[in-house]
PDB file of C-alpha atoms in Angstrom:
ATOM      1  CA  MET A  27      -0.185  -0.076  -0.307  1.00 65.00           C
ATOM      2  CA  SER A  28       1.272   3.752  -0.718  1.00 85.00           C
ATOM      3  CA  GLN A  29       2.311   5.217   1.966  1.00 88.00           C
ATOM      4  CA  PHE A  30       0.795   9.150   1.031  1.00 91.00           C
ATOM      5  CA  ILE A  31       2.409  12.416   3.701  1.00 92.00           C
ATOM      6  CA  LEU A  32       0.739  15.571   2.627  1.00 94.00           C
ATOM      7  CA  PHE A  33       2.466  18.858   4.186  1.00 94.00           C
ATOM      8  CA  GLU A  34       0.444  22.390   4.475  1.00 95.00           C
ATOM      9  CA  GLN A  35       3.505  24.245   3.149  1.00 92.00           C
ATOM     10  CA  ASN A  36       6.985  23.003   2.844  1.00 88.00           C
ATOM     11  CA  PRO A  37       8.723  22.809   5.439  1.00 86.00           C
ATOM     12  CA  ALA A  38      11.816  21.461   4.097  1.00 76.00           C
ATOM     13  CA  ALA A  39      14.745  24.474   4.243  1.00 65.00           C
ATOM     14  CA  GLU A  40      16.399  25.393   0.943  1.00 61.00           C
ATOM     15  CA  GLY A  41      18.709  22.212  -0.425  1.00 53.00           C
ATOM     16  CA  THR A  42      16.939  20.094   2.375  1.00 53.00           C
ATOM     17  CA  GLY A  43      14.731  17.786   0.346  1.00 56.00           C
ATOM     18  CA  ARG A  44      13.450  20.394  -1.293  1.00 55.00           C
ATOM     19  CA  ASP A  45      13.322  18.408  -4.203  1.00 59.00           C
ATOM     20  CA  GLU A  46      11.324  15.711  -2.405  1.00 74.00           C
ATOM     21  CA  MET A  47       7.999  18.034  -2.209  1.00 85.00           C
ATOM     22  CA  ALA A  48       5.305  18.341  -5.571  1.00 87.00           C
ATOM     23  CA  SER A  49       2.287  20.548  -4.874  1.00 90.00           C
ATOM     24  CA  ALA A  50      -0.572  18.583  -3.951  1.00 91.00           C
ATOM     25  CA  ARG A  51      -2.917  20.179  -6.210  1.00 90.00           C
ATOM     26  CA  ASN A  52      -1.131  18.176  -9.074  1.00 89.00           C
ATOM     27  CA  SER A  53      -3.127  15.179  -8.354  1.00 90.00           C
ATOM     28  CA  ASP A  54      -7.121  15.220  -7.764  1.00 93.00           C
ATOM     29  CA  PHE A  55      -6.541  13.038  -4.925  1.00 93.00           C
ATOM     30  CA  LEU A  56      -4.266  14.738  -3.529  1.00 93.00           C
ATOM     31  CA  ALA A  57      -5.860  17.571  -4.185  1.00 94.00           C
ATOM     32  CA  GLY A  58      -8.816  16.111  -2.495  1.00 95.00           C
ATOM     33  CA  VAL A  59      -6.727  15.547   0.553  1.00 95.00           C
ATOM     34  CA  ALA A  60      -5.576  18.458   1.146  1.00 96.00           C
ATOM     35  CA  ASP A  61      -8.866  20.110   0.413  1.00 96.00           C
ATOM     36  CA  LEU A  62     -10.292  18.233   3.686  1.00 96.00           C
ATOM     37  CA  TYR A  63      -7.622  18.727   6.329  1.00 97.00           C
ATOM     38  CA  PHE A  64      -6.086  21.810   4.977  1.00 96.00           C
ATOM     39  CA  PRO A  65      -8.717  24.293   3.135  1.00 94.00           C
ATOM     40  CA  GLY A  66      -8.078  26.862   1.245  1.00 89.00           C
ATOM     41  CA  ALA A  67      -4.521  26.174   1.844  1.00 92.00           C
ATOM     42  CA  GLU A  68      -2.463  26.679  -1.898  1.00 89.00           C
ATOM     43  CA  GLN A  69       0.807  26.249  -0.966  1.00 92.00           C
ATOM     44  CA  VAL A  70      -0.105  22.191   0.406  1.00 94.00           C
ATOM     45  CA  VAL A  71       2.640  19.622  -0.981  1.00 93.00           C
ATOM     46  CA  SER A  72       2.912  15.999  -1.135  1.00 91.00           C
ATOM     47  CA  CYS A  73       6.272  14.439   0.736  1.00 84.00           C
ATOM     48  CA  ALA A  74       7.998  12.376  -2.071  1.00 69.00           C
ATOM     49  CA  ALA A  75       7.448  13.828  -5.561  1.00 52.00           C
ATOM     50  CA  VAL A  76       7.492  10.521  -7.220  1.00 49.00           C
ATOM     51  CA  ALA A  77       3.614  10.078  -7.444  1.00 52.00           C
ATOM     52  CA  GLY A  78       3.514  10.954  -3.509  1.00 55.00           C
ATOM     53  CA  ASP A  79       4.185   7.887  -2.301  1.00 72.00           C
ATOM     54  CA  ALA A  80       6.277   8.016   0.901  1.00 84.00           C
ATOM     55  CA  SER A  81       7.047   4.958   1.629  1.00 85.00           C
ATOM     56  CA  ASP A  82      10.977   5.035   1.478  1.00 86.00           C
ATOM     57  CA  LEU A  83      10.362   7.119   3.927  1.00 86.00           C
ATOM     58  CA  ILE A  84       8.710   5.170   6.235  1.00 88.00           C
ATOM     59  CA  ASN A  85      10.553   2.070   5.454  1.00 88.00           C
ATOM     60  CA  ASP A  86      13.198   4.182   7.012  1.00 89.00           C
ATOM     61  CA  VAL A  87      12.081   4.824   9.970  1.00 92.00           C
ATOM     62  CA  TYR A  88      11.378   0.418   9.987  1.00 92.00           C
ATOM     63  CA  LEU A  89      14.851   0.286   9.610  1.00 92.00           C
ATOM     64  CA  ARG A  90      16.483   2.495  12.030  1.00 93.00           C
ATOM     65  CA  ILE A  91      14.012   0.376  14.130  1.00 93.00           C
ATOM     66  CA  ARG A  92      15.122  -2.914  13.801  1.00 93.00           C
ATOM     67  CA  SER A  93      18.573  -1.658  13.942  1.00 95.00           C
ATOM     68  CA  ASN A  94      18.761  -0.487  16.935  1.00 94.00           C
ATOM     69  CA  SER A  95      18.981   2.993  15.408  1.00 93.00           C
ATOM     70  CA  ASP A  96      17.151   6.403  16.546  1.00 91.00           C
ATOM     71  CA  VAL A  97      14.257   7.363  15.359  1.00 92.00           C
ATOM     72  CA  GLU A  98      14.598  10.612  15.438  1.00 93.00           C
ATOM     73  CA  GLY A  99      18.027  10.790  12.750  1.00 91.00           C
ATOM     74  CA  SER A 100      15.776   9.617   9.869  1.00 90.00           C
ATOM     75  CA  ARG A 101      14.952  12.200   7.157  1.00 87.00           C
ATOM     76  CA  ILE A 102      10.984  12.517   8.067  1.00 89.00           C
ATOM     77  CA  ALA A 103      11.489  12.669  11.807  1.00 92.00           C
ATOM     78  CA  ARG A 104      13.725  15.630  11.203  1.00 90.00           C
ATOM     79  CA  LEU A 105      11.584  17.323   8.287  1.00 90.00           C
ATOM     80  CA  VAL A 106       8.388  17.061  10.522  1.00 92.00           C
ATOM     81  CA  LYS A 107      10.051  18.473  13.495  1.00 93.00           C
ATOM     82  CA  ARG A 108      10.685  21.815  11.144  1.00 92.00           C
ATOM     83  CA  ALA A 109       7.327  21.457  10.812  1.00 93.00           C
ATOM     84  CA  PHE A 110       6.297  21.124  14.404  1.00 95.00           C
ATOM     85  CA  GLU A 111       8.885  24.602  14.408  1.00 94.00           C
ATOM     86  CA  MET A 112       7.365  26.302  11.515  1.00 93.00           C
ATOM     87  CA  ASN A 113       3.277  25.514  13.107  1.00 94.00           C
ATOM     88  CA  ILE A 114       2.739  23.834   9.682  1.00 95.00           C
ATOM     89  CA  GLY A 115       0.361  20.904   9.903  1.00 96.00           C
ATOM     90  CA  PHE A 116       0.741  17.648   7.999  1.00 96.00           C
ATOM     91  CA  VAL A 117      -0.994  14.428   7.831  1.00 96.00           C
ATOM     92  CA  PHE A 118      -0.026  10.897   7.313  1.00 94.00           C
ATOM     93  CA  TRP A 119      -2.171   7.930   5.548  1.00 94.00           C
ATOM     94  CA  ALA A 120      -1.698   4.891   3.801  1.00 90.00           C
ATOM     95  CA  GLY A 121      -3.735   4.233   0.316  1.00 88.00           C
ATOM     96  CA  SER A 122      -7.234   5.424   0.651  1.00 89.00           C
ATOM     97  CA  ASP A 123      -7.788   5.578   4.276  1.00 91.00           C
ATOM     98  CA  TYR A 124      -6.778   9.485   4.896  1.00 95.00           C
ATOM     99  CA  ARG A 125     -10.255   9.535   6.780  1.00 94.00           C
ATOM    100  CA  ASP A 126     -10.469  10.612  10.554  1.00 93.00           C
ATOM    101  CA  LEU A 127      -7.142   9.937  11.113  1.00 96.00           C
ATOM    102  CA  PRO A 128      -5.636  10.340  14.844  1.00 96.00           C
ATOM    103  CA  ALA A 129      -4.680  13.494  15.972  1.00 96.00           C
ATOM    104  CA  ILE A 130      -1.293  14.073  17.906  1.00 96.00           C
ATOM    105  CA  GLY A 131      -0.369  17.569  19.990  1.00 94.00           C
ATOM    106  CA  SER A 132       3.486  17.079  20.023  1.00 95.00           C
ATOM    107  CA  CYS A 133       7.166  16.299  18.112  1.00 95.00           C
ATOM    108  CA  ALA A 134       7.495  13.771  21.182  1.00 95.00           C
ATOM    109  CA  ASP A 135       4.041  12.709  19.952  1.00 96.00           C
ATOM    110  CA  PHE A 136       5.035  12.625  16.788  1.00 96.00           C
ATOM    111  CA  LEU A 137       8.263  10.142  17.461  1.00 94.00           C
ATOM    112  CA  GLN A 138       6.126   8.192  19.679  1.00 94.00           C
ATOM    113  CA  ALA A 139       3.587   7.403  17.573  1.00 94.00           C
ATOM    114  CA  LEU A 140       5.887   7.108  14.109  1.00 94.00           C
ATOM    115  CA  ALA A 141       7.456   4.731  16.492  1.00 93.00           C
ATOM    116  CA  GLU A 142       4.512   2.330  18.315  1.00 93.00           C
ATOM    117  CA  GLN A 143       3.346   2.523  13.719  1.00 92.00           C
ATOM    118  CA  ALA A 144       6.373   1.815  11.493  1.00 91.00           C
ATOM    119  CA  GLU A 145       8.175  -1.090  14.094  1.00 89.00           C
ATOM    120  CA  GLN A 146       6.161  -3.426  11.753  1.00 84.00           C
ATOM    121  CA  GLN A 147       6.137  -4.111   7.816  1.00 78.00           C
ATOM    122  CA  PRO A 148       4.316  -3.332   5.918  1.00 79.00           C
ATOM    123  CA  ALA A 149       5.418  -0.267   7.886  1.00 82.00           C
ATOM    124  CA  ASP A 150       1.887   1.738   7.468  1.00 89.00           C
ATOM    125  CA  VAL A 151       1.953   5.225   9.569  1.00 93.00           C
ATOM    126  CA  PHE A 152      -1.750   7.238   9.955  1.00 95.00           C
ATOM    127  CA  MET A 153      -2.079  10.576  11.982  1.00 96.00           C
ATOM    128  CA  LYS A 154      -2.363  14.037  11.492  1.00 96.00           C
ATOM    129  CA  TYR A 155      -1.539  17.180  13.479  1.00 96.00           C
ATOM    130  CA  ILE A 156      -3.462  20.579  12.332  1.00 94.00           C
ATOM    131  CA  PRO A 157      -1.617  22.961  14.217  1.00 89.00           C
ATOM    132  CA  HIS A 158      -4.525  25.846  13.652  1.00 71.00           C
ATOM    133  CA  CYS A 159      -8.729  23.789  14.388  1.00 57.00           C
ATOM    134  CA  ALA A 160      -6.359  21.092  16.947  1.00 43.00           C
ATOM    135  CA  GLY A 161      -9.109  18.311  15.835  1.00 43.00           C
ATOM    136  CA  SER A 162     -10.724  19.593  12.714  1.00 43.00           C
ATOM    137  CA  GLY A 163     -10.791  17.492   9.181  1.00 47.00           C
ATOM    138  CA  GLY A 164     -11.776  14.093   8.256  1.00 47.00           C
TER     139      GLY A 164
END
């Protein structure tokens, strides 16, 4: 199943993975999810420009867990940490199961949920962080 990640706007700093981001408006499916969680936001981006599939980012977390490495050092954890610092909302889901995602409220909650959900294969991650209106969407 494909893993998807949308950010309300691009949290990547210049030269640090910005090429992995693509406008969610380039896909009718992703645009629909963006409209559900971030209504009116025009700068919503999909993480992993290749068809929007972010599975490699989650598999990296799984491999880190299996090798007893630090989950916080993963590319996706660093990107989400920056999103929290910039107060940028995001959603993670797999396949077409994007409604009623569980809400998280902090970076620590994110890291815990990421580690728990990425522990098994297939590593599919489901969560949302909507800072502007907690609990909205879906």
